[in-house]
């Protein structure tokens, strides 16, 4: 079952937060800027499918009144990419 959500996206860490049935979810995405761009062009609110771990965004498109659906796989834990650089 998918739930309509309004995600909060942290462009620095890739963290995506939203509520589903009064429970906060925190997930991670590798390209948060791309997700943010598509959400600004969306034709309706994104939906989250907890079983699949996917956030589906419906992007406005000519000839498709409901929008074209694009699914983003959200991770429970951040990837192994370094968020800070050390000089040594």
PDB file of N, CA and C in Angstrom:
ATOM      1  N   UNK A   1       0.841  -1.177   0.000  1.00  0.00           N
ATOM      2  CA  UNK A   1       0.000   0.000   0.000  1.00  0.00           C
ATOM      3  C   UNK A   1       0.886   1.240   0.000  1.00  0.00           C
ATOM      4  N   UNK A   2       0.580   2.182  -0.858  1.00  0.00           N
ATOM      5  CA  UNK A   2       1.367   3.413  -0.971  1.00  0.00           C
ATOM      6  C   UNK A   2       0.641   4.554  -0.261  1.00  0.00           C
ATOM      7  N   UNK A   3       1.435   5.472   0.304  1.00  0.00           N
ATOM      8  CA  UNK A   3       0.902   6.601   1.067  1.00  0.00           C
ATOM      9  C   UNK A   3       1.385   7.916   0.469  1.00  0.00           C
ATOM     10  N   UNK A   4       0.490   8.875   0.354  1.00  0.00           N
ATOM     11  CA  UNK A   4       0.837  10.205  -0.120  1.00  0.00           C
ATOM     12  C   UNK A   4       1.680  10.903   0.951  1.00  0.00           C
ATOM     13  N   UNK A   5       2.808  11.478   0.548  1.00  0.00           N
ATOM     14  CA  UNK A   5       3.718  12.124   1.502  1.00  0.00           C
ATOM     15  C   UNK A   5       4.172  13.476   0.968  1.00  0.00           C
ATOM     16  N   UNK A   6       4.697  14.285   1.869  1.00  0.00           N
ATOM     17  CA  UNK A   6       5.330  15.549   1.515  1.00  0.00           C
ATOM     18  C   UNK A   6       6.737  15.506   2.098  1.00  0.00           C
ATOM     19  N   UNK A   7       7.726  15.097   1.290  1.00  0.00           N
ATOM     20  CA  UNK A   7       9.072  14.871   1.830  1.00  0.00           C
ATOM     21  C   UNK A   7       9.849  16.152   2.120  1.00  0.00           C
ATOM     22  N   UNK A   8      10.715  16.049   3.125  1.00  0.00           N
ATOM     23  CA  UNK A   8      11.690  17.088   3.456  1.00  0.00           C
ATOM     24  C   UNK A   8      13.034  16.540   2.971  1.00  0.00           C
ATOM     25  N   UNK A   9      13.723  17.284   2.127  1.00  0.00           N
ATOM     26  CA  UNK A   9      14.966  16.798   1.514  1.00  0.00           C
ATOM     27  C   UNK A   9      16.142  17.638   1.981  1.00  0.00           C
ATOM     28  N   UNK A  10      17.169  16.987   2.499  1.00  0.00           N
ATOM     29  CA  UNK A  10      18.415  17.654   2.881  1.00  0.00           C
ATOM     30  C   UNK A  10      19.395  17.469   1.728  1.00  0.00           C
ATOM     31  N   UNK A  11      19.679  18.538   1.022  1.00  0.00           N
ATOM     32  CA  UNK A  11      20.547  18.463  -0.159  1.00  0.00           C
ATOM     33  C   UNK A  11      21.999  18.138   0.177  1.00  0.00           C
ATOM     34  N   UNK A  12      22.431  18.399   1.389  1.00  0.00           N
ATOM     35  CA  UNK A  12      23.824  18.135   1.778  1.00  0.00           C
ATOM     36  C   UNK A  12      24.067  16.665   2.112  1.00  0.00           C
ATOM     37  N   UNK A  13      23.149  16.058   2.843  1.00  0.00           N
ATOM     38  CA  UNK A  13      23.365  14.681   3.310  1.00  0.00           C
ATOM     39  C   UNK A  13      22.590  13.640   2.512  1.00  0.00           C
ATOM     40  N   UNK A  14      21.603  14.066   1.724  1.00  0.00           N
ATOM     41  CA  UNK A  14      20.785  13.123   0.976  1.00  0.00           C
ATOM     42  C   UNK A  14      19.671  12.516   1.817  1.00  0.00           C
ATOM     43  N   UNK A  15      19.441  13.090   2.980  1.00  0.00           N
ATOM     44  CA  UNK A  15      18.404  12.576   3.872  1.00  0.00           C
ATOM     45  C   UNK A  15      17.028  13.045   3.399  1.00  0.00           C
ATOM     46  N   UNK A  16      16.076  12.112   3.381  1.00  0.00           N
ATOM     47  CA  UNK A  16      14.695  12.400   3.007  1.00  0.00           C
ATOM     48  C   UNK A  16      13.821  11.997   4.194  1.00  0.00           C
ATOM     49  N   UNK A  17      12.998  12.936   4.687  1.00  0.00           N
ATOM     50  CA  UNK A  17      12.133  12.653   5.833  1.00  0.00           C
ATOM     51  C   UNK A  17      10.687  12.950   5.470  1.00  0.00           C
ATOM     52  N   UNK A  18       9.773  12.144   6.016  1.00  0.00           N
ATOM     53  CA  UNK A  18       8.345  12.335   5.797  1.00  0.00           C
ATOM     54  C   UNK A  18       7.581  11.513   6.829  1.00  0.00           C
ATOM     55  N   UNK A  19       6.294  11.800   6.971  1.00  0.00           N
ATOM     56  CA  UNK A  19       5.456  11.032   7.893  1.00  0.00           C
ATOM     57  C   UNK A  19       4.481  10.153   7.123  1.00  0.00           C
ATOM     58  N   UNK A  20       4.254   8.967   7.672  1.00  0.00           N
ATOM     59  CA  UNK A  20       3.248   8.039   7.160  1.00  0.00           C
ATOM     60  C   UNK A  20       2.487   7.527   8.370  1.00  0.00           C
ATOM     61  N   UNK A  21       1.211   7.789   8.406  1.00  0.00           N
ATOM     62  CA  UNK A  21       0.346   7.375   9.508  1.00  0.00           C
ATOM     63  C   UNK A  21       0.941   7.749  10.873  1.00  0.00           C
ATOM     64  N   UNK A  22       1.303   9.012  11.015  1.00  0.00           N
ATOM     65  CA  UNK A  22       1.847   9.579  12.264  1.00  0.00           C
ATOM     66  C   UNK A  22       3.200   8.992  12.679  1.00  0.00           C
ATOM     67  N   UNK A  23       3.912   8.383  11.772  1.00  0.00           N
ATOM     68  CA  UNK A  23       5.248   7.842  12.064  1.00  0.00           C
ATOM     69  C   UNK A  23       6.256   8.495  11.119  1.00  0.00           C
ATOM     70  N   UNK A  24       7.346   9.018  11.693  1.00  0.00           N
ATOM     71  CA  UNK A  24       8.393   9.651  10.882  1.00  0.00           C
ATOM     72  C   UNK A  24       9.279   8.596  10.255  1.00  0.00           C
ATOM     73  N   UNK A  25       9.566   8.770   8.968  1.00  0.00           N
ATOM     74  CA  UNK A  25      10.510   7.920   8.242  1.00  0.00           C
ATOM     75  C   UNK A  25      11.711   8.773   7.856  1.00  0.00           C
ATOM     76  N   UNK A  26      12.888   8.217   7.988  1.00  0.00           N
ATOM     77  CA  UNK A  26      14.107   8.860   7.521  1.00  0.00           C
ATOM     78  C   UNK A  26      14.794   7.886   6.574  1.00  0.00           C
ATOM     79  N   UNK A  27      14.993   8.320   5.339  1.00  0.00           N
ATOM     80  CA  UNK A  27      15.638   7.488   4.332  1.00  0.00           C
ATOM     81  C   UNK A  27      16.694   8.330   3.631  1.00  0.00           C
ATOM     82  N   UNK A  28      17.480   7.708   2.780  1.00  0.00           N
ATOM     83  CA  UNK A  28      18.574   8.394   2.094  1.00  0.00           C
ATOM     84  C   UNK A  28      18.497   8.142   0.600  1.00  0.00           C
ATOM     85  N   UNK A  29      18.985   9.123  -0.155  1.00  0.00           N
ATOM     86  CA  UNK A  29      19.018   9.043  -1.612  1.00  0.00           C
ATOM     87  C   UNK A  29      20.360   9.580  -2.089  1.00  0.00           C
ATOM     88  N   UNK A  30      20.854   9.013  -3.182  1.00  0.00           N
ATOM     89  CA  UNK A  30      22.184   9.400  -3.659  1.00  0.00           C
ATOM     90  C   UNK A  30      22.196  10.734  -4.400  1.00  0.00           C
ATOM     91  N   UNK A  31      21.079  11.132  -5.016  1.00  0.00           N
ATOM     92  CA  UNK A  31      21.030  12.387  -5.771  1.00  0.00           C
ATOM     93  C   UNK A  31      19.839  13.237  -5.304  1.00  0.00           C
ATOM     94  N   UNK A  32      19.967  13.865  -4.134  1.00  0.00           N
ATOM     95  CA  UNK A  32      18.831  14.625  -3.597  1.00  0.00           C
ATOM     96  C   UNK A  32      18.437  15.827  -4.462  1.00  0.00           C
ATOM     97  N   UNK A  33      19.385  16.440  -5.142  1.00  0.00           N
ATOM     98  CA  UNK A  33      19.071  17.606  -5.982  1.00  0.00           C
ATOM     99  C   UNK A  33      18.157  17.202  -7.144  1.00  0.00           C
ATOM    100  N   UNK A  34      18.382  16.038  -7.716  1.00  0.00           N
ATOM    101  CA  UNK A  34      17.543  15.547  -8.815  1.00  0.00           C
ATOM    102  C   UNK A  34      16.112  15.301  -8.316  1.00  0.00           C
ATOM    103  N   UNK A  35      15.995  14.678  -7.155  1.00  0.00           N
ATOM    104  CA  UNK A  35      14.672  14.448  -6.571  1.00  0.00           C
ATOM    105  C   UNK A  35      13.962  15.771  -6.300  1.00  0.00           C
ATOM    106  N   UNK A  36      14.675  16.742  -5.763  1.00  0.00           N
ATOM    107  CA  UNK A  36      14.073  18.047  -5.481  1.00  0.00           C
ATOM    108  C   UNK A  36      13.574  18.715  -6.762  1.00  0.00           C
ATOM    109  N   UNK A  37      14.381  18.667  -7.838  1.00  0.00           N
ATOM    110  CA  UNK A  37      13.967  19.265  -9.115  1.00  0.00           C
ATOM    111  C   UNK A  37      12.679  18.629  -9.639  1.00  0.00           C
ATOM    112  N   UNK A  38      12.592  17.300  -9.544  1.00  0.00           N
ATOM    113  CA  UNK A  38      11.399  16.626 -10.058  1.00  0.00           C
ATOM    114  C   UNK A  38      10.172  16.905  -9.192  1.00  0.00           C
ATOM    115  N   UNK A  39      10.356  17.015  -7.890  1.00  0.00           N
ATOM    116  CA  UNK A  39       9.217  17.314  -7.021  1.00  0.00           C
ATOM    117  C   UNK A  39       8.669  18.711  -7.321  1.00  0.00           C
ATOM    118  N   UNK A  40       9.543  19.657  -7.658  1.00  0.00           N
ATOM    119  CA  UNK A  40       9.062  21.005  -7.983  1.00  0.00           C
ATOM    120  C   UNK A  40       8.252  21.013  -9.283  1.00  0.00           C
ATOM    121  N   UNK A  41       8.454  20.007 -10.134  1.00  0.00           N
ATOM    122  CA  UNK A  41       7.710  19.897 -11.391  1.00  0.00           C
ATOM    123  C   UNK A  41       6.578  18.875 -11.314  1.00  0.00           C
ATOM    124  N   UNK A  42       6.311  18.365 -10.134  1.00  0.00           N
ATOM    125  CA  UNK A  42       5.337  17.278 -10.015  1.00  0.00           C
ATOM    126  C   UNK A  42       3.904  17.772 -10.192  1.00  0.00           C
ATOM    127  N   UNK A  43       3.051  16.868 -10.663  1.00  0.00           N
ATOM    128  CA  UNK A  43       1.646  17.199 -10.885  1.00  0.00           C
ATOM    129  C   UNK A  43       0.784  16.857  -9.676  1.00  0.00           C
ATOM    130  N   UNK A  44       1.324  16.119  -8.725  1.00  0.00           N
ATOM    131  CA  UNK A  44       0.637  15.820  -7.467  1.00  0.00           C
ATOM    132  C   UNK A  44       1.659  15.376  -6.435  1.00  0.00           C
ATOM    133  N   UNK A  45       1.220  15.127  -5.205  1.00  0.00           N
ATOM    134  CA  UNK A  45       2.136  14.741  -4.129  1.00  0.00           C
ATOM    135  C   UNK A  45       2.757  13.378  -4.417  1.00  0.00           C
ATOM    136  N   UNK A  46       4.021  13.203  -4.048  1.00  0.00           N
ATOM    137  CA  UNK A  46       4.658  11.893  -4.209  1.00  0.00           C
ATOM    138  C   UNK A  46       4.007  10.864  -3.284  1.00  0.00           C
ATOM    139  N   UNK A  47       4.200   9.590  -3.607  1.00  0.00           N
ATOM    140  CA  UNK A  47       3.705   8.513  -2.747  1.00  0.00           C
ATOM    141  C   UNK A  47       4.875   7.623  -2.358  1.00  0.00           C
ATOM    142  N   UNK A  48       4.812   7.115  -1.122  1.00  0.00           N
ATOM    143  CA  UNK A  48       5.839   6.218  -0.609  1.00  0.00           C
ATOM    144  C   UNK A  48       5.247   4.833  -0.422  1.00  0.00           C
ATOM    145  N   UNK A  49       5.951   3.832  -0.950  1.00  0.00           N
ATOM    146  CA  UNK A  49       5.554   2.435  -0.787  1.00  0.00           C
ATOM    147  C   UNK A  49       6.539   1.806   0.189  1.00  0.00           C
ATOM    148  N   UNK A  50       6.148   1.617   1.460  1.00  0.00           N
ATOM    149  CA  UNK A  50       7.081   1.074   2.455  1.00  0.00           C
ATOM    150  C   UNK A  50       7.600  -0.319   2.105  1.00  0.00           C
ATOM    151  N   UNK A  51       6.766  -1.154   1.509  1.00  0.00           N
ATOM    152  CA  UNK A  51       7.182  -2.515   1.180  1.00  0.00           C
ATOM    153  C   UNK A  51       8.302  -2.520   0.139  1.00  0.00           C
ATOM    154  N   UNK A  52       8.218  -1.634  -0.840  1.00  0.00           N
ATOM    155  CA  UNK A  52       9.233  -1.565  -1.900  1.00  0.00           C
ATOM    156  C   UNK A  52      10.367  -0.608  -1.551  1.00  0.00           C
ATOM    157  N   UNK A  53      10.151   0.276  -0.567  1.00  0.00           N
ATOM    158  CA  UNK A  53      11.158   1.271  -0.219  1.00  0.00           C
ATOM    159  C   UNK A  53      11.334   2.313  -1.307  1.00  0.00           C
ATOM    160  N   UNK A  54      10.241   2.610  -2.022  1.00  0.00           N
ATOM    161  CA  UNK A  54      10.312   3.550  -3.145  1.00  0.00           C
ATOM    162  C   UNK A  54       9.436   4.775  -2.921  1.00  0.00           C
ATOM    163  N   UNK A  55       9.956   5.897  -3.382  1.00  0.00           N
ATOM    164  CA  UNK A  55       9.205   7.146  -3.419  1.00  0.00           C
ATOM    165  C   UNK A  55       8.878   7.399  -4.886  1.00  0.00           C
ATOM    166  N   UNK A  56       7.607   7.475  -5.212  1.00  0.00           N
ATOM    167  CA  UNK A  56       7.185   7.677  -6.598  1.00  0.00           C
ATOM    168  C   UNK A  56       6.746   9.121  -6.767  1.00  0.00           C
ATOM    169  N   UNK A  57       7.354   9.785  -7.764  1.00  0.00           N
ATOM    170  CA  UNK A  57       7.068  11.188  -8.081  1.00  0.00           C
ATOM    171  C   UNK A  57       6.342  11.218  -9.420  1.00  0.00           C
ATOM    172  N   UNK A  58       5.297  12.015  -9.514  1.00  0.00           N
ATOM    173  CA  UNK A  58       4.508  12.134 -10.740  1.00  0.00           C
ATOM    174  C   UNK A  58       4.825  13.480 -11.388  1.00  0.00           C
ATOM    175  N   UNK A  59       5.601  13.439 -12.450  1.00  0.00           N
ATOM    176  CA  UNK A  59       6.084  14.659 -13.108  1.00  0.00           C
ATOM    177  C   UNK A  59       5.135  15.045 -14.233  1.00  0.00           C
ATOM    178  N   UNK A  60       4.762  16.325 -14.252  1.00  0.00           N
ATOM    179  CA  UNK A  60       3.876  16.840 -15.294  1.00  0.00           C
ATOM    180  C   UNK A  60       4.471  16.556 -16.673  1.00  0.00           C
ATOM    181  N   UNK A  61       3.611  16.078 -17.571  1.00  0.00           N
ATOM    182  CA  UNK A  61       4.065  15.730 -18.915  1.00  0.00           C
ATOM    183  C   UNK A  61       2.918  15.962 -19.898  1.00  0.00           C
ATOM    184  N   UNK A  62       3.258  16.437 -21.096  1.00  0.00           N
ATOM    185  CA  UNK A  62       2.245  16.705 -22.116  1.00  0.00           C
ATOM    186  C   UNK A  62       1.515  15.411 -22.476  1.00  0.00           C
ATOM    187  N   UNK A  63       0.192  15.473 -22.495  1.00  0.00           N
ATOM    188  CA  UNK A  63      -0.608  14.321 -22.876  1.00  0.00           C
ATOM    189  C   UNK A  63      -0.848  13.317 -21.753  1.00  0.00           C
ATOM    190  N   UNK A  64      -0.286  13.575 -20.579  1.00  0.00           N
ATOM    191  CA  UNK A  64      -0.494  12.678 -19.441  1.00  0.00           C
ATOM    192  C   UNK A  64      -0.988  13.503 -18.254  1.00  0.00           C
ATOM    193  N   UNK A  65      -2.308  13.620 -18.101  1.00  0.00           N
ATOM    194  CA  UNK A  65      -2.855  14.487 -17.054  1.00  0.00           C
ATOM    195  C   UNK A  65      -2.433  14.097 -15.641  1.00  0.00           C
ATOM    196  N   UNK A  66      -2.212  12.812 -15.384  1.00  0.00           N
ATOM    197  CA  UNK A  66      -1.780  12.380 -14.054  1.00  0.00           C
ATOM    198  C   UNK A  66      -0.280  12.489 -13.866  1.00  0.00           C
ATOM    199  N   UNK A  67       0.433  12.775 -14.932  1.00  0.00           N
ATOM    200  CA  UNK A  67       1.888  12.895 -14.862  1.00  0.00           C
ATOM    201  C   UNK A  67       2.584  11.565 -15.124  1.00  0.00           C
ATOM    202  N   UNK A  68       3.852  11.664 -15.463  1.00  0.00           N
ATOM    203  CA  UNK A  68       4.687  10.479 -15.710  1.00  0.00           C
ATOM    204  C   UNK A  68       5.287  10.068 -14.377  1.00  0.00           C
ATOM    205  N   UNK A  69       5.183   8.794 -14.014  1.00  0.00           N
ATOM    206  CA  UNK A  69       5.672   8.356 -12.707  1.00  0.00           C
ATOM    207  C   UNK A  69       7.137   7.943 -12.776  1.00  0.00           C
ATOM    208  N   UNK A  70       7.895   8.412 -11.793  1.00  0.00           N
ATOM    209  CA  UNK A  70       9.313   8.069 -11.662  1.00  0.00           C
ATOM    210  C   UNK A  70       9.538   7.573 -10.236  1.00  0.00           C
ATOM    211  N   UNK A  71      10.112   6.392 -10.097  1.00  0.00           N
ATOM    212  CA  UNK A  71      10.332   5.803  -8.780  1.00  0.00           C
ATOM    213  C   UNK A  71      11.780   5.990  -8.345  1.00  0.00           C
ATOM    214  N   UNK A  72      11.953   6.374  -7.090  1.00  0.00           N
ATOM    215  CA  UNK A  72      13.279   6.530  -6.490  1.00  0.00           C
ATOM    216  C   UNK A  72      13.416   5.513  -5.360  1.00  0.00           C
ATOM    217  N   UNK A  73      14.472   4.736  -5.399  1.00  0.00           N
ATOM    218  CA  UNK A  73      14.739   3.765  -4.331  1.00  0.00           C
ATOM    219  C   UNK A  73      15.387   4.515  -3.173  1.00  0.00           C
ATOM    220  N   UNK A  74      14.782   4.430  -1.998  1.00  0.00           N
ATOM    221  CA  UNK A  74      15.297   5.104  -0.812  1.00  0.00           C
ATOM    222  C   UNK A  74      15.974   4.074   0.088  1.00  0.00           C
ATOM    223  N   UNK A  75      17.157   4.401   0.582  1.00  0.00           N
ATOM    224  CA  UNK A  75      17.915   3.502   1.448  1.00  0.00           C
ATOM    225  C   UNK A  75      17.635   3.812   2.917  1.00  0.00           C
ATOM    226  N   UNK A  76      17.682   2.782   3.757  1.00  0.00           N
ATOM    227  CA  UNK A  76      17.481   2.991   5.195  1.00  0.00           C
ATOM    228  C   UNK A  76      18.707   3.614   5.841  1.00  0.00           C
ATOM    229  N   UNK A  77      19.872   3.397   5.246  1.00  0.00           N
ATOM    230  CA  UNK A  77      21.119   3.919   5.792  1.00  0.00           C
ATOM    231  C   UNK A  77      21.871   4.658   4.698  1.00  0.00           C
ATOM    232  N   UNK A  78      22.674   5.671   5.057  1.00  0.00           N
ATOM    233  CA  UNK A  78      23.423   6.404   4.031  1.00  0.00           C
ATOM    234  C   UNK A  78      24.450   5.506   3.351  1.00  0.00           C
ATOM    235  N   UNK A  79      24.803   5.883   2.136  1.00  0.00           N
ATOM    236  CA  UNK A  79      25.829   5.157   1.391  1.00  0.00           C
ATOM    237  C   UNK A  79      27.196   5.376   2.012  1.00  0.00           C
ATOM    238  N   UNK A  80      28.191   4.758   1.425  1.00  0.00           N
ATOM    239  CA  UNK A  80      29.540   4.846   1.988  1.00  0.00           C
ATOM    240  C   UNK A  80      30.347   6.005   1.413  1.00  0.00           C
ATOM    241  N   UNK A  81      29.666   6.923   0.720  1.00  0.00           N
ATOM    242  CA  UNK A  81      30.380   8.089   0.213  1.00  0.00           C
ATOM    243  C   UNK A  81      30.695   9.037   1.361  1.00  0.00           C
ATOM    244  N   UNK A  82      31.856   9.615   1.317  1.00  0.00           N
ATOM    245  CA  UNK A  82      32.279  10.519   2.375  1.00  0.00           C
ATOM    246  C   UNK A  82      31.590  11.867   2.212  1.00  0.00           C
ATOM    247  N   UNK A  83      31.075  12.390   3.305  1.00  0.00           N
ATOM    248  CA  UNK A  83      30.428  13.700   3.266  1.00  0.00           C
ATOM    249  C   UNK A  83      31.415  14.808   3.649  1.00  0.00           C
ATOM    250  N   UNK A  84      32.594  14.442   4.147  1.00  0.00           N
ATOM    251  CA  UNK A  84      33.598  15.421   4.537  1.00  0.00           C
ATOM    252  C   UNK A  84      34.938  15.018   3.940  1.00  0.00           C
ATOM    253  N   UNK A  85      35.736  15.985   3.635  1.00  0.00           N
ATOM    254  CA  UNK A  85      37.074  15.715   3.092  1.00  0.00           C
ATOM    255  C   UNK A  85      38.109  16.183   4.115  1.00  0.00           C
ATOM    256  N   UNK A  86      39.076  15.334   4.354  1.00  0.00           N
ATOM    257  CA  UNK A  86      40.140  15.657   5.298  1.00  0.00           C
ATOM    258  C   UNK A  86      41.422  15.945   4.547  1.00  0.00           C
ATOM    259  N   UNK A  87      42.141  16.925   4.992  1.00  0.00           N
ATOM    260  CA  UNK A  87      43.450  17.229   4.406  1.00  0.00           C
ATOM    261  C   UNK A  87      44.506  16.700   5.353  1.00  0.00           C
ATOM    262  N   UNK A  88      45.512  16.088   4.789  1.00  0.00           N
ATOM    263  CA  UNK A  88      46.526  15.571   5.693  1.00  0.00           C
ATOM    264  C   UNK A  88      47.890  15.477   5.100  1.00  0.00           C
TER     265      UNK A  88
END
